[in-house]
Amino acid sequence: MKIIAIAISFIVAIVCYSGAALAGSANFVFDARTGRVLASENADVLNHPASLTKMMTIYMTFEAIKRGKLTWDTKVPFSKYASSRPPTKLGVKAGGSITVRDAVYGMIVKSANDAAAAMAEKLAGSESAFAVAMTKRARQLGMNRTVFKNASGLPNSAQVTTARDMATLGVALIRDFPREYKMFSVESFVFNGKRIRGHNNLMYRYEGMDGIKTGYTNASGFNLVSAVRVGDRRVIGVVLGGRTAASRDRTMQALIDRAIGKAGRGDQMIAAAKPAPAEIEAPAPAAARRAAIAEVPVPAFAPRAADEGVEVAVAEVESDPVSVASVAPVPATRYGSAYVDPRSKGVAAIEAQVAPPAPNTLNAQAAAISSGWQIQIAAATSEKAAQSILQSAQSKVRALAGSRPFTQAVKSGGSTLYRARFVGFASEQEARKACDSLTQQSYQCLLMPGEG
């Protein structure tokens, strides 16, 4: 019941304040022939991929076909879970099935979340197991900062990527599957007797643009990965966190216009070390799959580019259960008047500008962490940076006055991350009130019970 309460609380917090802009503006353009970077802004800042996630689901589907595990006519069954995914979707009922071909076209053209979930279950038994395999494959491709939590890109705060990583995935699709990649240029397809049209409007009008994928959630903003080929020049562009679809497309067009003439000529894609495709492993026990949201740094969001636009509400939030690990203290702090916004400056800048607070006692640490409710707002690559984020949050939100700031060191992929938490709330209601106030200030917030 605690896990259910956590998930519901997180959904409520995000949906109630869906107007807060959480996405960061980022772009990256590079020459797919030489690997030369032609444009870059916040290329390594973490952002949410939204439906760009489906590029990896499709990549792994192509791999399964290449290995003979699937054919284009293999039937993909839809479970109750897959069919219940929120729009956009193909609308296949539970117990129904479609071909792999239709599933891939559904993901490319319609950006169908139900098709992505069904494909994940077909390949790995469950979507969560498939997400683990996706992240593993991402590392093999050189996507060093991306973490996948589902196959579709539906909202999950722990699902993150960068503009550079998405460009890497784009070039991998073209390089490794040149024939199958042509599917990304399709403007429409017929499904169940109806023609379904896509919405990659820039691709339809920009000469030489032959893919690849759009994406949008309220948390991500408007995302786009584009590939352009003009003569024997080939560039890949990524725009993340656009305020509107139109502004995102304008940004991409301007970037490509400036970059294409600088690209090298040739007929080869950039070389990359490509280990043998990882076989998708059988699902691990449920306890082993509970990767906490804080195992990955919460995005140090860059500011969105100024632009007007209307955002639609998030349809659904999917969040993994959180397990509470051993905790290192965040010392008691005295806050100065200066406020450093972690979303606009980034973790590195915060770390450089804010001095570490004075130490706390182990007894206070144990008492605070073992009683009451807790909330988590971020995870950083150093304890000092996590402390700074906590300082900034507490200086902005009065509802945090009765809580204690703590950091929590956890191992993740051979490195250490520091969770930024406030602990010791007397009740769930108080913790939720603090989460709501933090969300209004564009912080991410996860609610959880204490250990006591």
XYZ file of N, CA and C in Angstrom, residues 101-257:
471
model
N 5.258 -5.217 -38.394
C 5.285 -4.106 -39.357
C 4.348 -2.979 -38.919
N 3.112 -3.338 -38.567
C 2.153 -2.323 -38.133
C 2.571 -1.680 -36.813
N 3.179 -2.477 -35.938
C 3.640 -1.919 -34.663
C 4.721 -0.867 -34.892
N 5.661 -1.163 -35.799
C 6.737 -0.208 -36.083
C 6.184 1.044 -36.748
N 5.344 0.869 -37.759
C 4.733 2.045 -38.384
C 3.886 2.827 -37.376
N 3.214 2.105 -36.487
C 2.426 2.779 -35.459
C 3.282 3.641 -34.555
N 4.472 3.146 -34.193
C 5.380 3.924 -33.350
C 5.969 5.109 -34.096
N 6.285 4.924 -35.379
C 6.910 5.992 -36.158
C 5.905 7.076 -36.525
N 4.789 6.680 -37.106
C 3.838 7.646 -37.670
C 2.873 8.169 -36.613
N 2.283 7.276 -35.844
C 1.277 7.650 -34.846
C 1.887 7.952 -33.488
N 3.131 7.497 -33.288
C 3.775 7.555 -31.971
C 2.923 6.811 -30.946
N 2.514 5.606 -31.317
C 1.545 4.838 -30.535
C 2.181 4.238 -29.286
N 1.692 4.658 -28.126
C 2.215 4.154 -26.861
C 1.818 2.708 -26.614
N 0.631 2.313 -27.059
C 0.211 0.926 -26.857
C 1.056 -0.029 -27.690
N 1.422 0.379 -28.897
C 2.266 -0.463 -29.745
C 3.654 -0.629 -29.140
N 4.194 0.439 -28.550
C 5.515 0.364 -27.923
C 5.497 -0.585 -26.732
N 4.468 -0.488 -25.898
C 4.372 -1.369 -24.737
C 4.192 -2.824 -25.157
N 3.377 -3.063 -26.174
C 3.162 -4.428 -26.658
C 4.450 -5.013 -27.227
N 5.207 -4.210 -27.958
C 6.473 -4.687 -28.507
C 7.459 -5.005 -27.395
N 7.479 -4.174 -26.362
C 8.360 -4.426 -25.222
C 8.024 -5.756 -24.566
N 6.738 -6.018 -24.374
C 6.327 -7.279 -23.764
C 6.635 -8.460 -24.674
N 6.513 -8.274 -25.962
C 6.834 -9.339 -26.914
C 8.311 -9.708 -26.839
N 9.163 -8.710 -26.705
C 10.604 -8.948 -26.740
C 11.188 -9.348 -25.388
N 10.607 -8.855 -24.293
C 11.249 -9.070 -22.994
C 10.329 -9.616 -21.920
N 9.064 -9.808 -22.219
C 8.145 -10.337 -21.221
C 7.415 -9.272 -20.434
N 8.078 -8.155 -20.192
C 7.447 -7.037 -19.498
C 8.116 -5.748 -19.948
N 7.400 -4.652 -19.806
C 7.968 -3.370 -20.220
C 9.134 -2.964 -19.331
N 9.055 -3.262 -18.040
C 10.147 -2.884 -17.142
C 11.425 -3.640 -17.474
N 11.301 -4.934 -17.801
C 12.482 -5.704 -18.195
C 13.058 -5.180 -19.504
N 12.191 -4.795 -20.413
C 12.649 -4.248 -21.686
C 13.378 -2.925 -21.475
N 12.900 -2.112 -20.549
C 13.552 -0.828 -20.273
C 14.976 -1.028 -19.768
N 15.186 -2.062 -18.963
C 16.547 -2.372 -18.505
C 17.433 -2.724 -19.699
N 16.899 -3.541 -20.610
C 17.653 -3.913 -21.811
C 17.907 -2.700 -22.704
N 16.947 -1.791 -22.775
C 17.127 -0.565 -23.561
C 18.298 0.260 -23.033
N 18.347 0.419 -21.724
C 19.425 1.205 -21.118
C 20.775 0.536 -21.345
N 20.800 -0.781 -21.224
C 22.038 -1.525 -21.467
C 22.510 -1.338 -22.907
N 21.582 -1.410 -23.839
C 21.952 -1.229 -25.253
C 22.391 0.206 -25.516
N 21.750 1.144 -24.848
C 22.138 2.548 -24.999
C 23.604 2.747 -24.621
N 24.035 2.114 -23.528
C 25.441 2.233 -23.118
C 26.367 1.658 -24.184
N 25.984 0.536 -24.769
C 26.814 -0.081 -25.800
C 26.933 0.801 -27.032
N 25.913 1.590 -27.293
C 25.933 2.491 -28.453
C 26.668 3.793 -28.163
N 27.034 4.007 -26.901
C 27.724 5.243 -26.541
C 26.820 6.307 -25.963
N 25.591 5.946 -25.629
C 24.658 6.888 -24.994
C 24.883 6.816 -23.483
N 25.808 7.603 -23.006
C 26.327 7.419 -21.659
C 25.455 7.989 -20.549
N 24.520 8.865 -20.873
C 23.732 9.506 -19.821
C 22.248 9.144 -19.878
N 21.866 8.352 -20.849
C 20.447 8.032 -21.031
C 20.016 6.877 -20.132
N 18.855 7.011 -19.532
C 18.226 5.931 -18.770
C 16.783 5.806 -19.243
N 16.411 4.597 -19.633
C 15.043 4.334 -20.071
C 14.270 3.625 -18.966
N 13.024 4.003 -18.802
C 12.140 3.380 -17.820
C 10.903 2.762 -18.451
N 10.631 3.089 -19.699
C 9.542 2.446 -20.428
C 9.861 2.500 -21.911
N 9.031 1.859 -22.709
C 9.313 1.724 -24.142
C 8.711 2.832 -24.981
N 7.850 3.644 -24.384
C 7.072 4.610 -25.161
C 7.507 6.051 -25.003
N 8.041 6.388 -23.829
C 8.326 7.783 -23.526
C 7.259 8.440 -22.693
N 6.252 7.672 -22.251
C 5.278 8.230 -21.321
C 5.999 8.769 -20.092
N 5.447 9.781 -19.430
C 6.173 10.476 -18.367
C 6.682 9.567 -17.267
N 7.948 9.706 -16.967
C 8.600 9.057 -15.837
C 9.798 9.927 -15.497
N 9.836 10.449 -14.288
C 10.878 11.411 -13.931
C 12.281 10.826 -14.006
N 12.406 9.508 -13.903
C 13.720 8.881 -13.954
C 14.170 8.570 -15.374
N 13.311 8.791 -16.348
C 13.660 8.526 -17.750
C 14.273 9.794 -18.350
N 15.567 9.740 -18.604
C 16.292 10.944 -19.012
C 17.232 10.653 -20.171
N 17.584 11.702 -20.882
C 18.531 11.598 -21.987
C 19.186 12.950 -22.195
N 20.035 13.042 -23.199
C 20.649 14.307 -23.585
C 20.536 14.469 -25.095
N 20.743 15.692 -25.550
C 20.712 15.935 -26.992
C 21.810 15.148 -27.693
N 22.987 15.078 -27.083
C 24.088 14.319 -27.690
C 23.740 12.839 -27.798
N 23.154 12.280 -26.731
C 22.795 10.861 -26.754
C 21.749 10.563 -27.821
N 20.782 11.445 -27.983
C 19.759 11.210 -29.003
C 20.339 11.303 -30.414
N 21.323 12.168 -30.605
C 22.005 12.223 -31.899
C 22.759 10.922 -32.156
N 23.367 10.376 -31.113
C 24.071 9.096 -31.228
C 23.109 7.989 -31.642
N 21.921 7.984 -31.050
C 20.925 6.974 -31.410
C 20.441 7.171 -32.839
N 20.254 8.419 -33.233
C 19.826 8.690 -34.602
C 20.799 8.162 -35.630
N 22.091 8.432 -35.420
C 23.081 7.965 -36.390
C 23.202 6.446 -36.346
N 22.987 5.830 -35.172
C 23.036 4.367 -35.071
C 21.922 3.724 -35.892
N 20.742 4.308 -35.869
C 19.637 3.776 -36.669
C 19.955 3.828 -38.157
N 20.518 4.943 -38.604
C 20.842 5.083 -40.030
C 21.997 4.170 -40.418
N 23.008 4.118 -39.578
C 24.209 3.344 -39.879
C 23.965 1.840 -39.819
N 23.267 1.389 -38.791
C 23.115 -0.044 -38.561
C 21.953 -0.665 -39.333
N 20.967 0.161 -39.679
C 19.789 -0.351 -40.385
C 19.404 0.594 -41.521
N 20.279 0.741 -42.518
C 20.011 1.716 -43.585
C 18.737 1.421 -44.373
N 18.401 0.155 -44.549
C 17.185 -0.182 -45.293
C 15.944 0.067 -44.444
N 15.976 -0.407 -43.210
C 14.818 -0.248 -42.335
C 14.605 1.215 -41.955
N 15.700 1.970 -41.887
C 15.595 3.380 -41.502
C 14.655 4.162 -42.419
N 14.536 3.738 -43.664
C 13.674 4.454 -44.612
C 12.224 4.520 -44.140
N 11.844 3.635 -43.223
C 10.486 3.673 -42.680
C 10.210 4.995 -41.961
N 11.258 5.638 -41.456
C 11.074 6.888 -40.719
C 10.649 8.049 -41.614
N 10.768 7.877 -42.914
C 10.377 8.958 -43.826
C 8.921 8.851 -44.271
N 8.228 7.802 -43.834
C 6.834 7.592 -44.232
C 5.937 8.640 -43.575
N 5.058 9.242 -44.366
C 4.155 10.275 -43.859
C 2.838 9.709 -43.351
N 2.468 8.520 -43.808
C 1.203 7.923 -43.380
C 1.242 6.424 -43.632
N 0.335 5.706 -42.992
C 0.170 4.280 -43.280
C -1.281 3.901 -43.014
N -1.692 2.785 -43.590
C -3.073 2.327 -43.447
C -3.130 1.266 -42.354
N -4.016 1.470 -41.385
C -4.189 0.529 -40.284
C -5.677 0.286 -40.078
N -6.057 -0.984 -40.142
C -7.474 -1.366 -40.008
C -8.367 -0.581 -40.968
N -7.869 -0.400 -42.180
C -8.663 0.257 -43.210
C -8.674 1.771 -43.153
N -7.983 2.354 -42.186
C -7.946 3.809 -42.058
C -6.526 4.324 -42.270
N -6.417 5.441 -42.964
C -5.105 6.055 -43.172
C -4.748 6.926 -41.972
N -3.603 6.628 -41.389
C -3.109 7.383 -40.234
C -1.952 8.257 -40.693
N -2.054 9.534 -40.434
C -1.030 10.479 -40.873
C -0.158 10.901 -39.699
N 1.100 11.170 -40.012
C 2.042 11.593 -38.994
C 2.003 13.086 -38.747
N 2.894 13.560 -37.867
C 2.907 14.974 -37.518
C 4.327 15.533 -37.454
N 5.245 14.898 -38.209
C 6.605 15.447 -38.311
C 6.602 16.472 -39.445
N 5.959 17.593 -39.186
C 5.664 18.548 -40.257
C 6.908 19.125 -40.914
N 7.958 19.328 -40.146
C 9.183 19.875 -40.733
C 9.763 18.910 -41.761
N 9.730 17.627 -41.470
C 10.259 16.640 -42.407
C 9.503 16.675 -43.731
N 8.203 16.909 -43.671
C 7.399 16.872 -44.886
C 7.715 18.034 -45.825
N 8.261 19.123 -45.274
C 8.488 20.295 -46.130
C 9.959 20.655 -46.328
N 10.861 20.082 -45.527
C 12.263 20.460 -45.617
C 12.982 19.519 -46.582
N 13.524 20.045 -47.640
C 14.171 19.229 -48.660
C 15.384 18.498 -48.088
N 15.403 17.192 -48.291
C 16.518 16.379 -47.824
C 16.325 15.783 -46.450
N 15.286 16.206 -45.706
C 15.044 15.656 -44.372
C 14.263 14.355 -44.516
N 14.848 13.258 -44.013
C 14.229 11.946 -44.210
C 13.884 11.233 -42.899
N 13.810 11.879 -41.829
C 13.435 11.333 -40.516
C 13.882 12.340 -39.453
N 13.731 12.101 -38.086
C 13.382 10.755 -37.665
C 12.145 10.765 -36.759
N 12.137 11.550 -35.648
C 11.072 11.373 -34.653
C 10.821 12.663 -33.884
N 9.527 12.857 -33.592
C 9.114 13.947 -32.711
C 8.767 13.380 -31.338
N 8.665 14.260 -30.345
C 8.255 13.831 -29.012
C 7.718 15.000 -28.218
N 6.760 14.707 -27.343
C 6.245 15.755 -26.458
C 5.595 15.159 -25.220
N 5.961 15.671 -24.069
C 5.159 15.595 -22.851
C 5.276 16.962 -22.201
N 4.451 17.211 -21.208
C 4.520 18.503 -20.532
C 5.885 18.706 -19.876
N 6.451 17.621 -19.345
C 7.743 17.735 -18.671
C 8.902 17.895 -19.640
N 8.786 17.340 -20.839
C 9.907 17.375 -21.784
C 9.906 18.612 -22.661
N 8.740 19.179 -22.912
C 8.631 20.171 -23.971
C 8.593 19.463 -25.320
N 8.730 20.237 -26.381
C 8.641 19.687 -27.738
C 10.035 19.289 -28.227
N 10.197 17.995 -28.502
C 11.483 17.423 -28.901
C 11.459 16.994 -30.362
N 12.636 16.959 -30.957
C 12.738 16.528 -32.356
C 14.148 16.042 -32.652
N 14.241 14.886 -33.286
C 15.491 14.418 -33.893
C 15.270 14.399 -35.394
N 16.169 15.033 -36.136
C 16.035 15.118 -37.594
C 17.320 14.666 -38.265
N 17.167 14.007 -39.401
C 18.307 13.623 -40.232
C 18.115 14.236 -41.609
N 19.169 14.861 -42.111
C 19.097 15.536 -43.406
C 20.236 15.049 -44.285
N 19.887 14.744 -45.523
C 20.889 14.355 -46.510
C 20.731 15.251 -47.734
N 21.780 15.982 -48.042
C 21.811 16.842 -49.222
C 23.042 16.455 -50.032
N 22.820 15.827 -51.176
C 23.941 15.296 -51.941
C 24.624 14.210 -51.144
N 25.934 14.353 -50.947
C 26.656 13.367 -50.145
C 27.007 13.905 -48.759
N 26.275 14.910 -48.324
C 26.419 15.430 -46.962
C 25.275 14.880 -46.101
N 25.581 14.540 -44.855
C 24.575 13.982 -43.954
C 24.775 14.578 -42.561
N 23.743 15.208 -42.005
C 23.822 15.745 -40.652
C 22.646 15.232 -39.828
N 22.872 15.142 -38.534
C 21.846 14.763 -37.567
C 21.655 15.939 -36.618
N 20.406 16.334 -36.406
C 20.107 17.428 -35.488
C 19.143 16.999 -34.401
N 19.318 17.575 -33.220
C 18.434 17.301 -32.089
C 18.045 18.628 -31.444
N 16.766 18.797 -31.190
C 16.262 19.935 -30.419
C 15.399 19.377 -29.293
N 15.696 19.767 -28.066
C 14.929 19.331 -26.903
C 14.348 20.544 -26.181
N 13.159 20.373 -25.622
C 12.586 21.389 -24.753
C 11.992 22.589 -25.440
N 11.534 22.438 -26.684
C 10.882 23.555 -27.355
C 9.590 23.953 -26.664
N 9.261 25.244 -26.718
C 8.030 25.710 -26.086
C 6.788 25.318 -26.884
N 6.919 25.288 -28.185
C 5.822 24.875 -29.059
C 6.411 24.030 -30.174
N 5.553 23.299 -30.873
C 6.021 22.520 -32.018
C 6.583 23.443 -33.088
N 5.933 24.580 -33.288
C 6.382 25.510 -34.325
C 7.743 26.107 -33.995
N 7.949 26.495 -32.737
C 9.246 27.081 -32.368
C 10.356 26.040 -32.434
N 10.030 24.809 -32.040
C 11.000 23.715 -32.164
C 11.402 23.520 -33.618
N 10.430 23.500 -34.514
C 10.722 23.304 -35.937
C 11.541 24.459 -36.501
N 11.232 25.684 -36.071
C 12.012 26.833 -36.542
C 13.460 26.742 -36.083
N 13.642 26.321 -34.838
C 15.002 26.168 -34.317
C 15.767 25.118 -35.105
N 15.129 23.976 -35.342
C 15.797 22.913 -36.096
C 16.139 23.375 -37.505
N 15.214 24.026 -38.170
C 15.461 24.478 -39.539
C 16.641 25.441 -39.589
N 16.701 26.369 -38.640
C 17.808 27.322 -38.613
C 19.136 26.619 -38.359
N 19.138 25.651 -37.454
C 20.365 24.907 -37.154
C 20.852 24.131 -38.373
N 19.943 23.432 -39.036
C 20.321 22.638 -40.204
C 20.764 23.537 -41.350
N 20.058 24.648 -41.541
C 20.441 25.584 -42.605
C 21.890 26.037 -42.439
